[in-house]
C-alpha cells in the first residue's frame, strides 16, 4: 500500500527530466494536456495542463503540479485544499503530446468535492450526475475557490 | 464479458446527445480532448480530439470517432486498421472541457502496435520504453499509416 503523503519512488533525475522535457511536444501556448490516474485502481481522476515548469516541479518534488490557464500560474494540486497527488509514475504518449500521471490522490480530485471530475454522463435522455459529492467545496476551500481540478 | 464488436448499450438518444453537446465547452478550434479508457481494466489507452460531429457520430453509432487535426477530418478509430473502440459509456468532466470515453478496444489502441499510447517513462536517467509492440504497424496498416491513435 503506497503512502499517499510520500512522493514518488520514480521521480526522474536531472538527465531523466531533461529527456522528458525534450520529448514533450508542447502546444503553441507552451502547454501539454496531462491525465491524472489513480495508480492502484486505474480511476481517471482529472485532466489538467502542464507547462515546462509544471513538468519540472512534478518530477523534482514528486507531487503533481499543473499550469492554471485561468490564473496564468504554476499550481500545485491540493495547495489550498490539501488534496495533493503524490506521483507514482510519469508516462508520455507515442507522439509526445499527452502526459499520463499515475498518482495517489489524497482525498478528492474534483473541486466539486467528487472523487473524480468525470461525473456527468448520458442518462434518461439527458445528462445525469453519476458520482456523489464526498467532501463539500466549502470544507475543501472555505470561502475560496482557487484550487480547481479539471 | 462485453462483446467488442457490438456498440454501446449506453448510446444517448437525440435529447441526450443534445444535452451533451450543449454541456461541452469546445475550445477556439471547436475541439475537446477525449481520453479513451478500457472499460473493464481501467487502462488509459490514448487521448485524441473530438469536434461536434465526432461526438454525434460516437453517440449515434456506439463506436469512438475523433477529429484528426493532421488530416482536418472526422475519423472513425480503427477504420483502416480494424482496431475499433466500442463505446461503453460517455463521461463529461466538471467544467465540460474534457471527455472520457469508456470503451472496449479491439486489438491495440496505439498506431505503434502497442496496447496503449503511454509507453514512454523516466527510467535509468533517460526515457524508457515500457510496453511491448503487440502487432506490427505494417500488419495494422499495410503500407499506409493513416489511422493513428494518440
Coordinates of C-alpha atoms in Angstrom, one line a residue:
Chain A
X1 CA 0.0 0.0 0.0
X2 CA 1.6 3.3 -1.1
X3 CA 1.8 6.1 1.4
X4 CA -0.2 9.0 -0.1
X5 CA 1.9 11.6 1.8
X6 CA 5.1 10.5 0.4
X7 CA 6.4 11.5 -3.1
X8 CA 7.2 9.1 -5.8
X9 CA 10.0 6.5 -5.9
X10 CA 10.1 7.1 -9.7
X11 CA 10.9 10.8 -9.8
X12 CA 13.4 11.4 -12.6
X13 CA 16.9 12.6 -12.1
X14 CA 18.2 15.6 -13.9
X15 CA 19.0 13.6 -17.0
X16 CA 15.7 11.9 -17.0
X17 CA 13.9 15.2 -16.6
X18 CA 15.8 16.7 -19.5
X19 CA 15.0 13.7 -21.7
X20 CA 11.3 14.0 -20.8
X21 CA 11.2 17.8 -21.5
X22 CA 12.9 17.2 -24.8
X23 CA 10.4 14.6 -25.8
X24 CA 7.3 16.5 -24.9
X25 CA 5.6 18.3 -27.8
X26 CA 4.2 21.4 -26.1
X27 CA 1.4 23.3 -28.0
X28 CA 1.6 26.8 -29.2
X29 CA 0.7 28.1 -25.7
X30 CA 3.6 26.0 -24.3
X31 CA 1.2 23.5 -22.7
X32 CA 0.6 19.8 -22.8
X33 CA -2.6 18.0 -21.5
X34 CA -1.9 15.8 -18.5
X35 CA -4.3 13.0 -17.4
X36 CA -4.2 12.1 -13.7
X37 CA -5.0 8.5 -13.0
X38 CA -5.2 6.8 -9.6
X39 CA -2.2 4.4 -9.7
X40 CA -3.7 1.4 -7.9
X41 CA -7.4 1.5 -9.0
X42 CA -6.9 2.9 -12.5
X43 CA -9.6 5.5 -11.9
X44 CA -9.2 8.5 -14.2
X45 CA -9.3 11.5 -11.9
X46 CA -9.0 14.6 -14.0
X47 CA -7.3 16.3 -16.9
X48 CA -5.2 19.5 -16.5
X49 CA -2.5 21.2 -18.3
X50 CA 1.3 21.4 -17.7
X51 CA 3.9 23.8 -18.9
X52 CA 7.6 23.1 -18.7
X53 CA 7.9 24.4 -15.2
X54 CA 5.0 22.2 -14.0
X55 CA 6.7 19.1 -15.5
X56 CA 10.0 20.0 -13.8
X57 CA 8.3 20.7 -10.4
X58 CA 6.3 17.5 -10.6
X59 CA 9.4 15.4 -11.3
X60 CA 11.5 17.3 -8.8
X61 CA 9.1 17.2 -5.9
X62 CA 7.1 14.0 -6.6
X63 CA 3.8 15.9 -6.4
X64 CA 1.6 16.8 -9.3
X65 CA 1.9 20.4 -10.4
X66 CA -0.1 22.0 -13.3
X67 CA -0.4 25.3 -15.1
X68 CA -3.6 27.1 -14.4
X69 CA -4.9 28.6 -17.6
X70 CA -7.4 30.8 -15.7
X71 CA -4.8 32.2 -13.3
X72 CA -1.9 32.0 -15.6
X73 CA 0.3 30.5 -13.0
X74 CA 2.0 27.3 -11.8
X75 CA -0.2 25.4 -9.4
X76 CA 0.5 22.6 -7.0
X77 CA -2.6 20.4 -7.0
X78 CA -4.0 20.4 -3.5
X79 CA -2.0 23.5 -2.3
X80 CA -5.1 25.2 -0.8
X81 CA -7.3 22.2 -0.3
X82 CA -4.8 19.6 0.9
X83 CA -5.9 17.2 -1.8
X84 CA -2.5 16.6 -3.2
X85 CA -1.4 14.0 -5.8
X86 CA 1.7 12.0 -4.9
X87 CA 3.4 10.9 -8.2
X88 CA 3.9 7.2 -8.7
X89 CA 4.9 7.3 -12.4
X90 CA 5.1 9.7 -15.3
X91 CA 4.2 8.5 -18.8
X92 CA 4.4 10.2 -22.2
X93 CA 2.5 9.0 -25.2
X94 CA 3.7 7.9 -28.7
X95 CA 3.7 11.3 -30.3
X96 CA 4.7 13.2 -27.1
X97 CA 1.7 15.5 -26.9
X98 CA -0.1 13.9 -23.9
X99 CA 1.2 13.1 -20.4
X100 CA -0.3 10.5 -18.1
X101 CA 0.4 10.9 -14.4
X102 CA 0.0 7.9 -12.2
X103 CA -0.7 9.3 -8.8
X104 CA -2.0 8.6 -5.3
X105 CA -4.8 11.1 -4.8
X106 CA -5.3 12.3 -1.3
X107 CA -9.0 12.9 -0.6
X108 CA -10.9 14.0 -3.7
X109 CA -9.6 15.2 -7.1
X110 CA -12.5 17.4 -8.2
X111 CA -13.1 20.9 -6.9
X112 CA -16.8 20.0 -6.7
X113 CA -15.9 17.5 -3.9
X114 CA -16.4 14.4 -6.0
X115 CA -13.6 11.8 -6.2
X116 CA -13.1 12.4 -9.9
X117 CA -14.1 15.1 -12.3
X118 CA -15.9 12.8 -14.8
X119 CA -19.3 12.6 -13.1
X120 CA -21.6 13.7 -16.0
X121 CA -23.0 11.0 -18.4
X122 CA -25.9 10.5 -20.7
X123 CA -28.8 9.1 -18.7
X124 CA -32.6 9.1 -19.3
X125 CA -32.4 11.3 -22.4
X126 CA -30.4 13.9 -20.5
X127 CA -27.2 14.5 -18.6
X128 CA -27.0 12.6 -15.3
X129 CA -24.8 13.1 -12.3
X130 CA -23.3 9.7 -11.6
X131 CA -20.9 10.4 -8.7
X132 CA -21.7 11.6 -5.2
X133 CA -20.1 14.7 -3.5
X134 CA -17.8 13.3 -0.9
X135 CA -16.5 16.5 0.6
X136 CA -18.3 19.8 0.3
X137 CA -16.4 22.5 -1.6
X138 CA -16.8 24.8 1.5
X139 CA -15.0 22.2 3.5
X140 CA -12.2 22.0 0.9
X141 CA -11.7 25.7 0.3
X142 CA -13.5 27.7 2.9
X143 CA -14.8 30.7 1.1
X144 CA -12.0 30.5 -1.5
X145 CA -12.4 28.5 -4.7
X146 CA -8.9 28.6 -6.0
X147 CA -7.7 25.1 -6.3
X148 CA -9.7 23.5 -9.0
X149 CA -9.1 20.2 -10.6
X150 CA -10.4 19.5 -14.1
Chain B
X1 CA -17.7 -10.1 -20.8
X2 CA -18.6 -7.3 -23.2
X3 CA -18.6 -8.1 -26.9
X4 CA -16.0 -5.9 -28.5
X5 CA -17.8 -5.9 -31.9
X6 CA -21.1 -4.6 -30.6
X7 CA -21.7 -0.9 -29.9
X8 CA -22.7 0.5 -26.6
X9 CA -25.8 -0.1 -24.5
X10 CA -25.5 3.4 -23.3
X11 CA -25.6 5.4 -26.6
X12 CA -27.6 8.6 -26.0
X13 CA -30.9 9.3 -27.7
X14 CA -31.4 12.6 -29.6
X15 CA -32.2 14.5 -26.4
X16 CA -29.2 13.0 -24.5
X17 CA -26.9 13.9 -27.4
X18 CA -28.2 17.5 -27.5
X19 CA -27.7 17.8 -23.7
X20 CA -24.2 16.6 -24.0
X21 CA -23.3 18.8 -27.0
X22 CA -24.8 21.8 -25.0
X23 CA -22.7 21.0 -22.0
X24 CA -19.3 20.5 -23.8
X25 CA -17.0 23.5 -23.8
X26 CA -15.3 23.2 -27.1
X27 CA -12.0 25.2 -27.5
X28 CA -11.4 28.0 -30.0
X29 CA -10.8 25.4 -32.7
X30 CA -14.1 23.7 -31.9
X31 CA -12.4 20.7 -30.3
X32 CA -12.4 19.0 -26.9
X33 CA -9.8 16.5 -25.7
X34 CA -11.2 12.9 -25.2
X35 CA -9.5 10.3 -23.1
X36 CA -10.2 6.7 -24.1
X37 CA -10.1 4.2 -21.3
X38 CA -10.6 0.4 -21.4
X39 CA -13.9 0.0 -19.7
X40 CA -13.2 -3.2 -17.7
X41 CA -9.5 -2.9 -16.9
X42 CA -9.3 0.9 -16.4
X43 CA -6.2 1.1 -18.7
X44 CA -5.8 4.5 -20.2
X45 CA -5.4 3.8 -24.0
X46 CA -5.0 7.2 -25.7
X47 CA -6.0 10.8 -25.9
X48 CA -7.5 12.3 -29.1
X49 CA -9.7 15.2 -30.0
X50 CA -13.4 15.4 -30.9
X51 CA -15.3 18.1 -32.7
X52 CA -19.1 18.3 -32.5
X53 CA -19.6 15.8 -35.4
X54 CA -17.2 13.3 -33.7
X55 CA -19.3 13.4 -30.5
X56 CA -22.5 13.0 -32.5
X57 CA -21.2 10.1 -34.6
X58 CA -19.8 8.4 -31.5
X59 CA -23.1 8.6 -29.6
X60 CA -25.1 7.6 -32.7
X61 CA -23.0 4.6 -33.8
X62 CA -21.6 3.4 -30.5
X63 CA -18.1 3.5 -31.9
X64 CA -15.5 6.1 -31.0
X65 CA -15.0 8.8 -33.6
X66 CA -12.4 11.6 -33.3
X67 CA -11.3 14.6 -35.3
X68 CA -7.9 14.2 -36.9
X69 CA -6.0 17.5 -36.5
X70 CA -3.4 16.4 -39.0
X71 CA -5.9 15.5 -41.7
X72 CA -8.6 18.0 -40.7
X73 CA -11.3 15.3 -40.9
X74 CA -13.7 13.2 -38.9
X75 CA -12.1 9.8 -38.2
X76 CA -13.5 6.6 -37.0
X77 CA -11.0 4.9 -34.8
X78 CA -9.9 1.7 -36.4
X79 CA -11.4 2.5 -39.8
X80 CA -8.3 1.3 -41.7
X81 CA -6.7 -0.9 -39.1
X82 CA -9.8 -2.7 -37.7
X83 CA -8.8 -1.7 -34.1
X84 CA -12.2 -0.1 -33.3
X85 CA -13.4 1.1 -29.9
X86 CA -16.9 0.1 -29.0
X87 CA -18.4 2.7 -26.6
X88 CA -19.5 1.6 -23.2
X89 CA -20.0 5.0 -21.6
X90 CA -19.5 8.6 -22.3
X91 CA -18.4 10.9 -19.5
X92 CA -18.0 14.7 -19.3
X93 CA -16.0 16.4 -16.6
X94 CA -17.0 19.1 -14.1
X95 CA -16.2 22.1 -16.3
X96 CA -17.2 20.5 -19.6
X97 CA -13.8 20.8 -21.3
X98 CA -12.7 17.1 -21.2
X99 CA -14.5 13.9 -22.4
X100 CA -13.8 10.4 -21.0
X101 CA -14.8 7.5 -23.3
X102 CA -15.1 4.1 -21.7
X103 CA -14.6 1.7 -24.5
X104 CA -13.8 -1.9 -25.4
X105 CA -10.7 -1.7 -27.5
X106 CA -10.4 -4.2 -30.3
X107 CA -6.7 -5.2 -30.6
X108 CA -4.3 -2.4 -29.9
X109 CA -5.0 1.3 -29.4
X110 CA -1.7 2.7 -30.5
X111 CA -0.6 3.2 -34.1
X112 CA 2.9 1.9 -33.0
X113 CA 1.2 -1.5 -32.3
X114 CA 1.3 -1.2 -28.5
X115 CA -1.8 -1.8 -26.5
X116 CA -1.8 1.8 -25.3
X117 CA -0.1 5.0 -26.3
X118 CA 1.6 5.8 -22.9
X119 CA 4.7 3.6 -23.2
X120 CA 7.4 6.2 -22.5
X121 CA 8.5 6.8 -18.9
X122 CA 11.5 8.0 -17.0
X123 CA 13.9 5.1 -16.4
X124 CA 17.6 4.9 -15.8
X125 CA 18.2 8.6 -16.2
X126 CA 16.5 8.6 -19.6
X127 CA 13.3 7.8 -21.3
X128 CA 12.4 4.1 -21.3
X129 CA 10.0 2.1 -23.5
X130 CA 7.9 0.2 -21.0
X131 CA 5.3 -1.5 -23.2
X132 CA 5.9 -4.2 -26.0
X133 CA 4.8 -3.9 -29.6
X134 CA 2.0 -6.5 -29.9
X135 CA 1.1 -6.0 -33.5
X136 CA 3.5 -4.5 -36.1
X137 CA 2.3 -1.3 -37.7
X138 CA 2.9 -3.0 -41.1
X139 CA 0.4 -5.6 -40.1
X140 CA -2.1 -3.0 -38.9
X141 CA -1.9 -0.6 -41.9
X142 CA 0.0 -2.3 -44.7
X143 CA 2.0 0.4 -46.3
X144 CA -0.4 3.1 -45.2
X145 CA -0.1 4.9 -41.8
X146 CA -3.3 6.8 -41.7
X147 CA -5.2 5.6 -38.6
X148 CA -3.1 6.9 -35.7
X149 CA -4.2 6.8 -32.2
X150 CA -2.7 9.3 -29.7

